[in-house]
Amino acid sequence: MTIVDEQGRPEPPVDADEAATLLGFLDYHRATLAWKCAGLDVAGLRTTVASSKMTLGGLLKHLAYVEDHWFSRVLFDRPRAAPFDAVDWTATPDWDWDSAADDTPEQLFGLWEDAVARSRESVAKVLENGLSQPARRPWPDGLTPSLRWILVHMVEEYSRHNGHADLIRESIDGRTGE
């Protein structure tokens, strides 16, 4: 049974195996990002804090890219999904962050939600082989991360960016929360 908190986030299981625990925390942090970005218009998703250029819209687009990168490109050695496949990343390394200002809230949420759905499908396909399943795309140094490493990294990625999302959301409308 999944317990959902007052913000609509699924609580990670308190007594589960390693895979269910990691996936539970990843889904919790994904839902935290959705909560922090919920109900905002274009202006809200473009708001910055202090001297940072980071926006909630940029976070959604960046994390859509990160989902695609780790769970498709690295885990399965697939080509990047659209729109990431058409980007000259060398010329525009911050494209995901910068181009978010050109997108509507619906486009940003759709891109992120689609990437998360593809990631969940990808993980389900390899999880039966265990968390030690190596990715198909090695790093430039020849090392190959395991599914376990990728999941832990994604929990870290969302955790870090959810801290950014807290600050940005509070600056928009004063809403706070973990």
CSV table of N, CA and C in Angstrom, one decimal:
chain,number,residue,atom,x,y,z
A,1,MET,N,0.8,-1.2,0.0
A,1,MET,CA,0.0,0.0,0.0
A,1,MET,C,0.9,1.2,0.0
A,2,THR,N,0.6,2.2,-0.9
A,2,THR,CA,1.4,3.4,-1.0
A,2,THR,C,0.7,4.5,-0.2
A,3,ILE,N,1.5,5.1,0.7
A,3,ILE,CA,0.9,6.2,1.5
A,3,ILE,C,1.3,7.5,0.7
A,4,VAL,N,0.3,8.4,0.5
A,4,VAL,CA,0.5,9.7,-0.1
A,4,VAL,C,0.4,10.8,0.9
A,5,ASP,N,1.3,11.7,0.9
A,5,ASP,CA,1.3,12.8,1.8
A,5,ASP,C,0.3,13.9,1.4
A,6,GLU,N,0.2,15.0,2.2
A,6,GLU,CA,-0.7,16.1,1.9
A,6,GLU,C,-0.4,16.8,0.6
A,7,GLN,N,0.8,16.7,0.1
A,7,GLN,CA,1.2,17.4,-1.1
A,7,GLN,C,1.1,16.4,-2.3
A,8,GLY,N,0.6,15.2,-2.1
A,8,GLY,CA,0.4,14.2,-3.2
A,8,GLY,C,1.6,13.4,-3.5
A,9,ARG,N,2.6,13.4,-2.6
A,9,ARG,CA,3.8,12.7,-2.9
A,9,ARG,C,3.7,11.3,-2.3
A,10,PRO,N,4.2,10.3,-3.0
A,10,PRO,CA,4.2,8.9,-2.5
A,10,PRO,C,5.3,8.8,-1.5
A,11,GLU,N,5.0,8.4,-0.3
A,11,GLU,CA,6.1,8.2,0.8
A,11,GLU,C,6.9,7.0,0.4
A,12,PRO,N,8.2,7.1,0.5
A,12,PRO,CA,9.0,5.9,0.2
A,12,PRO,C,8.7,4.8,1.2
A,13,PRO,N,8.8,3.5,0.8
A,13,PRO,CA,8.5,2.5,1.8
A,13,PRO,C,9.5,2.4,2.9
A,14,VAL,N,9.0,2.1,4.1
A,14,VAL,CA,9.9,2.1,5.3
A,14,VAL,C,10.5,0.7,5.6
A,15,ASP,N,10.0,-0.3,4.9
A,15,ASP,CA,10.5,-1.7,5.1
A,15,ASP,C,10.4,-2.4,3.8
A,16,ALA,N,11.3,-2.2,2.9
A,16,ALA,CA,11.3,-2.8,1.5
A,16,ALA,C,12.7,-3.2,1.1
A,17,ASP,N,12.7,-4.0,0.0
A,17,ASP,CA,14.1,-4.3,-0.5
A,17,ASP,C,14.8,-3.1,-1.1
A,18,GLU,N,16.0,-3.3,-1.4
A,18,GLU,CA,16.8,-2.2,-1.9
A,18,GLU,C,16.2,-1.5,-3.1
A,19,ALA,N,15.8,-2.2,-4.1
A,19,ALA,CA,15.2,-1.7,-5.3
A,19,ALA,C,14.0,-0.8,-5.0
A,20,ALA,N,13.1,-1.4,-4.3
A,20,ALA,CA,11.8,-0.7,-3.9
A,20,ALA,C,12.1,0.6,-3.1
A,21,THR,N,13.1,0.5,-2.3
A,21,THR,CA,13.5,1.7,-1.5
A,21,THR,C,14.1,2.8,-2.4
A,22,LEU,N,15.0,2.4,-3.2
A,22,LEU,CA,15.6,3.4,-4.2
A,22,LEU,C,14.5,4.0,-5.1
A,23,LEU,N,13.7,3.2,-5.7
A,23,LEU,CA,12.6,3.7,-6.5
A,23,LEU,C,11.6,4.5,-5.8
A,24,GLY,N,11.3,4.2,-4.5
A,24,GLY,CA,10.4,4.9,-3.7
A,24,GLY,C,11.0,6.3,-3.4
A,25,PHE,N,12.2,6.4,-3.1
A,25,PHE,CA,12.8,7.8,-2.9
A,25,PHE,C,12.9,8.6,-4.2
A,26,LEU,N,13.2,7.9,-5.3
A,26,LEU,CA,13.3,8.7,-6.5
A,26,LEU,C,11.9,9.2,-6.9
A,27,ASP,N,10.8,8.4,-6.7
A,27,ASP,CA,9.5,8.9,-7.0
A,27,ASP,C,9.0,10.0,-6.1
A,28,TYR,N,9.5,9.9,-4.8
A,28,TYR,CA,9.2,10.9,-3.8
A,28,TYR,C,9.8,12.3,-4.3
A,29,HIS,N,11.0,12.2,-4.7
A,29,HIS,CA,11.7,13.4,-5.1
A,29,HIS,C,11.2,14.0,-6.5
A,30,ARG,N,10.8,13.1,-7.4
A,30,ARG,CA,10.1,13.5,-8.6
A,30,ARG,C,8.8,14.3,-8.2
A,31,ALA,N,8.0,13.7,-7.3
A,31,ALA,CA,6.8,14.3,-6.9
A,31,ALA,C,7.0,15.6,-6.2
A,32,THR,N,8.1,15.7,-5.5
A,32,THR,CA,8.5,17.0,-4.8
A,32,THR,C,8.7,18.1,-5.8
A,33,LEU,N,9.4,17.8,-6.9
A,33,LEU,CA,9.6,18.8,-8.0
A,33,LEU,C,8.3,19.2,-8.6
A,34,ALA,N,7.4,18.2,-8.8
A,34,ALA,CA,6.1,18.5,-9.4
A,34,ALA,C,5.3,19.4,-8.5
A,35,TRP,N,5.4,19.2,-7.2
A,35,TRP,CA,4.7,20.0,-6.2
A,35,TRP,C,5.2,21.4,-6.2
A,36,LYS,N,6.5,21.6,-6.2
A,36,LYS,CA,7.1,22.9,-6.2
A,36,LYS,C,6.8,23.7,-7.5
A,37,CYS,N,6.6,23.0,-8.6
A,37,CYS,CA,6.3,23.7,-9.8
A,37,CYS,C,4.8,23.9,-10.1
A,38,ALA,N,3.9,23.2,-9.3
A,38,ALA,CA,2.5,23.1,-9.6
A,38,ALA,C,1.8,24.5,-9.5
A,39,GLY,N,0.9,24.7,-10.4
A,39,GLY,CA,0.0,25.9,-10.4
A,39,GLY,C,0.7,27.1,-10.8
A,40,LEU,N,1.9,27.1,-11.4
A,40,LEU,CA,2.5,28.3,-11.8
A,40,LEU,C,2.3,28.6,-13.2
A,41,ASP,N,2.2,29.9,-13.6
A,41,ASP,CA,2.1,30.3,-15.0
A,41,ASP,C,3.5,30.5,-15.6
A,42,VAL,N,3.5,31.0,-16.8
A,42,VAL,CA,4.8,31.3,-17.5
A,42,VAL,C,5.7,32.1,-16.6
A,43,ALA,N,5.2,33.2,-16.1
A,43,ALA,CA,6.0,34.1,-15.3
A,43,ALA,C,6.6,33.4,-14.1
A,44,GLY,N,5.8,32.6,-13.4
A,44,GLY,CA,6.3,31.9,-12.3
A,44,GLY,C,7.4,30.9,-12.6
A,45,LEU,N,7.2,30.2,-13.7
A,45,LEU,CA,8.2,29.2,-14.1
A,45,LEU,C,9.5,29.9,-14.7
A,46,ARG,N,9.5,31.2,-14.9
A,46,ARG,CA,10.6,31.9,-15.4
A,46,ARG,C,11.3,32.8,-14.3
A,47,THR,N,10.8,32.7,-13.1
A,47,THR,CA,11.3,33.5,-11.9
A,47,THR,C,12.7,33.0,-11.5
A,48,THR,N,13.6,33.9,-11.2
A,48,THR,CA,14.9,33.6,-10.7
A,48,THR,C,15.1,34.2,-9.3
A,49,VAL,N,16.1,33.7,-8.6
A,49,VAL,CA,16.4,34.2,-7.3
A,49,VAL,C,17.8,34.8,-7.3
A,50,ALA,N,18.0,35.9,-6.7
A,50,ALA,CA,19.3,36.6,-6.6
A,50,ALA,C,20.0,36.7,-8.0
A,51,SER,N,21.3,36.3,-8.0
A,51,SER,CA,22.0,36.4,-9.3
A,51,SER,C,22.0,35.2,-10.1
A,52,SER,N,21.3,34.1,-9.7
A,52,SER,CA,21.2,32.9,-10.4
A,52,SER,C,20.2,33.0,-11.6
A,53,LYS,N,20.5,32.3,-12.7
A,53,LYS,CA,19.6,32.3,-13.9
A,53,LYS,C,18.7,31.1,-13.8
A,54,MET,N,18.8,30.3,-12.7
A,54,MET,CA,18.0,29.1,-12.6
A,54,MET,C,16.5,29.4,-12.4
A,55,THR,N,15.6,28.7,-13.1
A,55,THR,CA,14.2,28.9,-13.0
A,55,THR,C,13.6,27.5,-12.7
A,56,LEU,N,12.3,27.5,-12.3
A,56,LEU,CA,11.6,26.2,-12.1
A,56,LEU,C,11.3,25.6,-13.5
A,57,GLY,N,11.1,26.4,-14.5
A,57,GLY,CA,10.9,25.9,-15.8
A,57,GLY,C,12.2,25.2,-16.3
A,58,GLY,N,13.3,25.9,-16.0
A,58,GLY,CA,14.6,25.3,-16.4
A,58,GLY,C,14.9,24.0,-15.7
A,59,LEU,N,14.5,23.9,-14.4
A,59,LEU,CA,14.6,22.7,-13.6
A,59,LEU,C,13.8,21.6,-14.3
A,60,LEU,N,12.6,21.8,-14.7
A,60,LEU,CA,11.8,20.8,-15.3
A,60,LEU,C,12.4,20.3,-16.6
A,61,LYS,N,12.9,21.2,-17.4
A,61,LYS,CA,13.5,20.8,-18.7
A,61,LYS,C,14.9,20.1,-18.5
A,62,HIS,N,15.6,20.6,-17.5
A,62,HIS,CA,16.9,20.0,-17.2
A,62,HIS,C,16.7,18.6,-16.7
A,63,LEU,N,15.8,18.4,-15.8
A,63,LEU,CA,15.5,17.1,-15.3
A,63,LEU,C,14.9,16.1,-16.3
A,64,ALA,N,14.2,16.7,-17.2
A,64,ALA,CA,13.7,15.8,-18.3
A,64,ALA,C,14.9,15.3,-19.1
A,65,TYR,N,15.8,16.2,-19.4
A,65,TYR,CA,17.1,15.8,-20.1
A,65,TYR,C,17.9,14.8,-19.3
A,66,VAL,N,18.0,15.0,-18.0
A,66,VAL,CA,18.8,14.1,-17.1
A,66,VAL,C,18.1,12.7,-17.1
A,67,GLU,N,16.8,12.7,-17.0
A,67,GLU,CA,16.1,11.4,-17.0
A,67,GLU,C,16.4,10.7,-18.3
A,68,ASP,N,16.3,11.4,-19.5
A,68,ASP,CA,16.6,10.8,-20.8
A,68,ASP,C,18.0,10.3,-20.8
A,69,HIS,N,18.9,11.1,-20.4
A,69,HIS,CA,20.4,10.8,-20.4
A,69,HIS,C,20.7,9.5,-19.7
A,70,TRP,N,20.3,9.4,-18.4
A,70,TRP,CA,20.7,8.3,-17.6
A,70,TRP,C,19.9,7.0,-17.9
A,71,PHE,N,18.6,7.2,-18.1
A,71,PHE,CA,17.7,5.9,-18.2
A,71,PHE,C,17.5,5.5,-19.6
A,72,SER,N,17.9,6.3,-20.6
A,72,SER,CA,17.9,5.9,-22.0
A,72,SER,C,19.3,5.8,-22.6
A,73,ARG,N,19.9,6.9,-22.6
A,73,ARG,CA,21.2,7.0,-23.3
A,73,ARG,C,22.3,6.2,-22.6
A,74,VAL,N,22.4,6.3,-21.3
A,74,VAL,CA,23.4,5.5,-20.6
A,74,VAL,C,23.0,4.1,-20.3
A,75,LEU,N,21.8,3.9,-19.7
A,75,LEU,CA,21.4,2.6,-19.4
A,75,LEU,C,21.2,1.7,-20.6
A,76,PHE,N,20.7,2.2,-21.7
A,76,PHE,CA,20.4,1.4,-22.9
A,76,PHE,C,21.2,1.7,-24.1
A,77,ASP,N,22.0,2.8,-24.0
A,77,ASP,CA,22.8,3.2,-25.2
A,77,ASP,C,22.0,3.6,-26.3
A,78,ARG,N,20.8,4.2,-26.0
A,78,ARG,CA,19.9,4.7,-27.1
A,78,ARG,C,20.3,6.1,-27.5
A,79,PRO,N,19.9,6.5,-28.7
A,79,PRO,CA,20.1,7.9,-29.0
A,79,PRO,C,19.2,8.8,-28.1
A,80,ARG,N,19.6,10.1,-28.0
A,80,ARG,CA,18.8,11.0,-27.2
A,80,ARG,C,17.4,11.1,-27.8
A,81,ALA,N,16.4,11.3,-27.0
A,81,ALA,CA,15.0,11.5,-27.4
A,81,ALA,C,14.9,13.0,-27.8
A,82,ALA,N,13.8,13.3,-28.6
A,82,ALA,CA,13.5,14.6,-29.0
A,82,ALA,C,13.0,15.4,-27.7
A,83,PRO,N,13.3,16.6,-27.5
A,83,PRO,CA,14.0,17.5,-28.4
A,83,PRO,C,15.5,17.5,-28.2
A,84,PHE,N,16.0,16.7,-27.3
A,84,PHE,CA,17.4,16.7,-26.9
A,84,PHE,C,18.3,16.2,-28.1
A,85,ASP,N,17.8,15.5,-29.0
A,85,ASP,CA,18.6,14.9,-30.1
A,85,ASP,C,19.0,16.0,-31.1
A,86,ALA,N,18.2,17.1,-31.1
A,86,ALA,CA,18.5,18.1,-32.1
A,86,ALA,C,19.4,19.3,-31.6
A,87,VAL,N,19.9,19.1,-30.4
A,87,VAL,CA,20.7,20.2,-29.8
A,87,VAL,C,22.1,20.0,-30.1
A,88,ASP,N,22.8,21.1,-30.4
A,88,ASP,CA,24.3,21.2,-30.5
A,88,ASP,C,24.8,21.5,-29.1
A,89,TRP,N,25.0,20.4,-28.3
A,89,TRP,CA,25.4,20.6,-26.9
A,89,TRP,C,26.7,21.2,-26.7
A,90,THR,N,27.6,21.1,-27.7
A,90,THR,CA,28.9,21.8,-27.6
A,90,THR,C,28.8,23.3,-27.7
A,91,ALA,N,27.9,23.7,-28.6
A,91,ALA,CA,27.7,25.1,-28.8
A,91,ALA,C,26.8,25.7,-27.8
A,92,THR,N,25.9,24.9,-27.3
A,92,THR,CA,24.9,25.4,-26.3
A,92,THR,C,24.8,24.5,-25.1
A,93,PRO,N,25.8,24.4,-24.3
A,93,PRO,CA,25.8,23.4,-23.2
A,93,PRO,C,24.7,23.6,-22.1
A,94,ASP,N,24.1,24.8,-22.1
A,94,ASP,CA,23.1,25.1,-21.1
A,94,ASP,C,21.7,25.2,-21.8
A,95,TRP,N,21.6,24.6,-23.0
A,95,TRP,CA,20.4,24.7,-23.8
A,95,TRP,C,19.1,24.3,-23.0
A,96,ASP,N,19.2,23.2,-22.2
A,96,ASP,CA,18.0,22.8,-21.4
A,96,ASP,C,17.6,23.9,-20.4
A,97,TRP,N,18.5,24.5,-19.8
A,97,TRP,CA,18.2,25.6,-18.9
A,97,TRP,C,17.7,26.9,-19.6
A,98,ASP,N,18.4,27.3,-20.6
A,98,ASP,CA,18.1,28.5,-21.3
A,98,ASP,C,16.9,28.5,-22.1
A,99,SER,N,16.6,27.4,-22.8
A,99,SER,CA,15.5,27.3,-23.8
A,99,SER,C,14.2,27.2,-23.1
A,100,ALA,N,14.2,26.9,-21.8
A,100,ALA,CA,12.9,26.7,-21.1
A,100,ALA,C,12.1,27.9,-21.1
A,101,ALA,N,12.7,29.1,-21.2
A,101,ALA,CA,11.9,30.4,-21.2
A,101,ALA,C,11.1,30.5,-22.4
A,102,ASP,N,11.3,29.7,-23.5
A,102,ASP,CA,10.6,29.7,-24.7
A,102,ASP,C,9.4,28.8,-24.6
A,103,ASP,N,9.2,28.0,-23.6
A,103,ASP,CA,8.2,26.9,-23.5
A,103,ASP,C,7.1,27.3,-22.6
A,104,THR,N,5.9,26.8,-22.8
A,104,THR,CA,4.8,27.0,-22.0
A,104,THR,C,4.8,26.1,-20.8
A,105,PRO,N,4.1,26.3,-19.7
A,105,PRO,CA,4.1,25.4,-18.6
A,105,PRO,C,3.6,24.0,-19.1
A,106,GLU,N,2.7,23.9,-20.0
A,106,GLU,CA,2.2,22.6,-20.4
A,106,GLU,C,3.3,21.9,-21.2
A,107,GLN,N,4.1,22.6,-22.0
A,107,GLN,CA,5.2,21.9,-22.7
A,107,GLN,C,6.2,21.4,-21.8
A,108,LEU,N,6.6,22.2,-20.8
A,108,LEU,CA,7.6,21.9,-19.8
A,108,LEU,C,7.2,20.7,-19.0
A,109,PHE,N,5.9,20.7,-18.4
A,109,PHE,CA,5.5,19.6,-17.6
A,109,PHE,C,5.3,18.3,-18.5
A,110,GLY,N,4.8,18.5,-19.8
A,110,GLY,CA,4.7,17.4,-20.7
A,110,GLY,C,6.0,16.7,-21.0
A,111,LEU,N,7.0,17.5,-21.3
A,111,LEU,CA,8.4,17.0,-21.6
A,111,LEU,C,8.9,16.2,-20.4
A,112,TRP,N,8.8,16.8,-19.2
A,112,TRP,CA,9.3,16.1,-18.0
A,112,TRP,C,8.5,14.9,-17.7
A,113,GLU,N,7.2,15.0,-17.7
A,113,GLU,CA,6.4,13.8,-17.4
A,113,GLU,C,6.6,12.6,-18.4
A,114,ASP,N,6.8,13.0,-19.7
A,114,ASP,CA,7.1,11.9,-20.7
A,114,ASP,C,8.4,11.3,-20.4
A,115,ALA,N,9.4,12.1,-20.1
A,115,ALA,CA,10.7,11.6,-19.8
A,115,ALA,C,10.7,10.6,-18.6
A,116,VAL,N,10.0,11.0,-17.5
A,116,VAL,CA,9.8,10.2,-16.3
A,116,VAL,C,9.1,8.9,-16.7
A,117,ALA,N,8.1,8.9,-17.5
A,117,ALA,CA,7.4,7.7,-17.9
A,117,ALA,C,8.3,6.8,-18.6
A,118,ARG,N,9.1,7.3,-19.6
A,118,ARG,CA,10.1,6.5,-20.3
A,118,ARG,C,11.1,5.9,-19.4
A,119,SER,N,11.6,6.7,-18.4
A,119,SER,CA,12.5,6.2,-17.4
A,119,SER,C,12.0,5.0,-16.6
A,120,ARG,N,10.8,5.2,-16.2
A,120,ARG,CA,10.1,4.1,-15.4
A,120,ARG,C,10.1,2.8,-16.2
A,121,GLU,N,9.7,2.9,-17.5
A,121,GLU,CA,9.7,1.8,-18.4
A,121,GLU,C,11.1,1.1,-18.5
A,122,SER,N,12.1,2.0,-18.7
A,122,SER,CA,13.4,1.5,-18.9
A,122,SER,C,13.9,0.7,-17.6
A,123,VAL,N,13.6,1.3,-16.5
A,123,VAL,CA,14.1,0.6,-15.2
A,123,VAL,C,13.3,-0.7,-15.1
A,124,ALA,N,12.1,-0.7,-15.4
A,124,ALA,CA,11.3,-2.0,-15.2
A,124,ALA,C,11.9,-3.1,-16.1
A,125,LYS,N,12.4,-2.7,-17.3
A,125,LYS,CA,12.9,-3.7,-18.2
A,125,LYS,C,14.2,-4.3,-17.7
A,126,VAL,N,15.0,-3.6,-17.0
A,126,VAL,CA,16.3,-4.2,-16.5
A,126,VAL,C,16.3,-4.6,-15.1
A,127,LEU,N,15.3,-4.1,-14.3
A,127,LEU,CA,15.3,-4.4,-12.9
A,127,LEU,C,15.2,-5.9,-12.6
A,128,GLU,N,14.6,-6.6,-13.4
A,128,GLU,CA,14.5,-8.1,-13.2
A,128,GLU,C,15.9,-8.7,-13.1
A,129,ASN,N,16.9,-8.1,-13.7
A,129,ASN,CA,18.3,-8.6,-13.7
A,129,ASN,C,19.0,-8.1,-12.5
A,130,GLY,N,18.4,-7.3,-11.6
A,130,GLY,CA,19.0,-6.8,-10.4
A,130,GLY,C,19.7,-5.5,-10.5
A,131,LEU,N,19.9,-4.9,-9.4
A,131,LEU,CA,20.5,-3.5,-9.3
A,131,LEU,C,22.0,-3.5,-9.8
A,132,SER,N,22.6,-4.6,-9.9
A,132,SER,CA,24.0,-4.6,-10.3
A,132,SER,C,24.1,-4.7,-11.9
A,133,GLN,N,23.0,-4.7,-12.5
A,133,GLN,CA,22.9,-4.7,-14.0
A,133,GLN,C,23.7,-3.5,-14.5
A,134,PRO,N,24.8,-3.8,-15.3
A,134,PRO,CA,25.6,-2.6,-15.8
A,134,PRO,C,24.8,-1.9,-17.0
A,135,ALA,N,25.1,-0.6,-17.1
A,135,ALA,CA,24.6,0.2,-18.2
A,135,ALA,C,25.3,-0.3,-19.4
A,136,ARG,N,24.6,-0.1,-20.6
A,136,ARG,CA,25.2,-0.5,-21.9
A,136,ARG,C,26.2,0.5,-22.4
A,137,ARG,N,26.1,1.8,-21.9
A,137,ARG,CA,27.0,2.8,-22.4
A,137,ARG,C,28.1,3.1,-21.4
A,138,PRO,N,29.3,2.8,-21.6
A,138,PRO,CA,30.3,3.1,-20.6
A,138,PRO,C,30.7,4.6,-20.7
A,139,TRP,N,31.3,5.0,-19.6
A,139,TRP,CA,31.8,6.4,-19.5
A,139,TRP,C,33.0,6.5,-20.3
A,140,PRO,N,33.5,7.7,-20.6
A,140,PRO,CA,34.7,7.9,-21.4
A,140,PRO,C,35.9,7.2,-20.9
A,141,ASP,N,36.0,7.0,-19.5
A,141,ASP,CA,37.1,6.3,-18.9
A,141,ASP,C,37.0,4.8,-18.9
A,142,GLY,N,35.9,4.3,-19.5
A,142,GLY,CA,35.7,2.8,-19.6
A,142,GLY,C,34.9,2.2,-18.5
A,143,LEU,N,34.7,2.9,-17.4
A,143,LEU,CA,33.9,2.4,-16.3
A,143,LEU,C,32.4,2.4,-16.7
A,144,THR,N,31.7,1.5,-16.2
A,144,THR,CA,30.3,1.4,-16.5
A,144,THR,C,29.5,1.4,-15.2
A,145,PRO,N,28.6,2.4,-15.1
A,145,PRO,CA,27.8,2.4,-13.9
A,145,PRO,C,26.7,1.3,-13.9
A,146,SER,N,26.4,0.9,-12.7
A,146,SER,CA,25.3,-0.1,-12.5
A,146,SER,C,23.9,0.6,-12.4
A,147,LEU,N,22.9,-0.1,-12.5
A,147,LEU,CA,21.5,0.5,-12.3
A,147,LEU,C,21.5,1.1,-10.9
A,148,ARG,N,22.0,0.4,-9.9
A,148,ARG,CA,22.0,0.9,-8.6
A,148,ARG,C,22.7,2.3,-8.5
A,149,TRP,N,23.8,2.4,-9.1
A,149,TRP,CA,24.5,3.7,-9.2
A,149,TRP,C,23.7,4.8,-9.8
A,150,ILE,N,23.1,4.5,-10.9
A,150,ILE,CA,22.2,5.4,-11.7
A,150,ILE,C,21.0,5.9,-10.8
A,151,LEU,N,20.4,4.9,-10.1
A,151,LEU,CA,19.3,5.3,-9.2
A,151,LEU,C,19.7,6.2,-8.1
A,152,VAL,N,20.8,5.8,-7.4
A,152,VAL,CA,21.3,6.7,-6.3
A,152,VAL,C,21.7,8.0,-6.9
A,153,HIS,N,22.3,8.1,-8.0
A,153,HIS,CA,22.7,9.4,-8.6
A,153,HIS,C,21.4,10.2,-8.9
A,154,MET,N,20.4,9.6,-9.4
A,154,MET,CA,19.1,10.3,-9.7
A,154,MET,C,18.4,10.8,-8.4
A,155,VAL,N,18.5,10.1,-7.4
A,155,VAL,CA,17.9,10.5,-6.1
A,155,VAL,C,18.8,11.8,-5.6
A,156,GLU,N,20.1,11.7,-5.8
A,156,GLU,CA,20.9,12.9,-5.5
A,156,GLU,C,20.6,14.1,-6.3
A,157,GLU,N,20.4,13.8,-7.6
A,157,GLU,CA,20.2,14.9,-8.6
A,157,GLU,C,18.9,15.6,-8.2
A,158,TYR,N,17.8,14.9,-8.0
A,158,TYR,CA,16.5,15.5,-7.6
A,158,TYR,C,16.6,16.2,-6.3
A,159,SER,N,17.3,15.5,-5.3
A,159,SER,CA,17.4,16.1,-4.0
A,159,SER,C,18.1,17.5,-4.0
A,160,ARG,N,19.2,17.6,-4.8
A,160,ARG,CA,19.9,18.8,-4.9
A,160,ARG,C,19.0,19.9,-5.6
A,161,HIS,N,18.4,19.5,-6.7
A,161,HIS,CA,17.6,20.5,-7.4
A,161,HIS,C,16.3,20.8,-6.7
A,162,ASN,N,15.8,20.0,-5.8
A,162,ASN,CA,14.6,20.3,-5.1
A,162,ASN,C,14.9,21.4,-4.0
A,163,GLY,N,16.1,21.4,-3.6
A,163,GLY,CA,16.6,22.5,-2.7
A,163,GLY,C,16.5,23.8,-3.4
A,164,HIS,N,17.0,23.8,-4.7
A,164,HIS,CA,16.9,25.0,-5.5
A,164,HIS,C,15.4,25.4,-5.7
A,165,ALA,N,14.6,24.4,-6.0
A,165,ALA,CA,13.1,24.6,-6.2
A,165,ALA,C,12.5,25.3,-5.0
A,166,ASP,N,12.9,24.8,-3.8
A,166,ASP,CA,12.3,25.4,-2.6
A,166,ASP,C,12.6,26.9,-2.5
A,167,LEU,N,13.8,27.3,-2.8
A,167,LEU,CA,14.1,28.7,-2.7
A,167,LEU,C,13.4,29.6,-3.8
A,168,ILE,N,13.4,29.0,-5.0
A,168,ILE,CA,12.7,29.7,-6.1
A,168,ILE,C,11.2,29.9,-5.8
A,169,ARG,N,10.6,28.8,-5.4
A,169,ARG,CA,9.1,28.8,-5.1
A,169,ARG,C,8.8,29.8,-4.0
A,170,GLU,N,9.6,29.8,-3.0
A,170,GLU,CA,9.3,30.7,-1.8
A,170,GLU,C,9.4,32.1,-2.3
A,171,SER,N,10.3,32.4,-3.2
A,171,SER,CA,10.5,33.8,-3.7
A,171,SER,C,9.3,34.2,-4.6
A,172,ILE,N,8.6,33.3,-5.2
A,172,ILE,CA,7.4,33.6,-6.0
A,172,ILE,C,6.2,33.9,-5.2
A,173,ASP,N,5.8,33.0,-4.3
A,173,ASP,CA,4.6,33.2,-3.6
A,173,ASP,C,4.6,32.9,-2.1
A,174,GLY,N,5.8,32.7,-1.6
A,174,GLY,CA,6.0,32.5,-0.2
A,174,GLY,C,5.7,31.0,0.2
A,175,ARG,N,5.3,30.2,-0.7
A,175,ARG,CA,5.1,28.8,-0.3
A,175,ARG,C,6.3,28.1,0.1
A,176,THR,N,6.3,27.4,1.2
A,176,THR,CA,7.4,26.7,1.7
A,176,THR,C,7.0,25.3,2.1
A,177,GLY,N,7.9,24.5,2.4
A,177,GLY,CA,7.7,23.1,2.8
A,177,GLY,C,8.9,22.3,2.4
A,178,GLU,N,9.0,21.1,3.0
A,178,GLU,CA,10.2,20.3,2.8
A,178,GLU,C,10.5,20.0,1.3
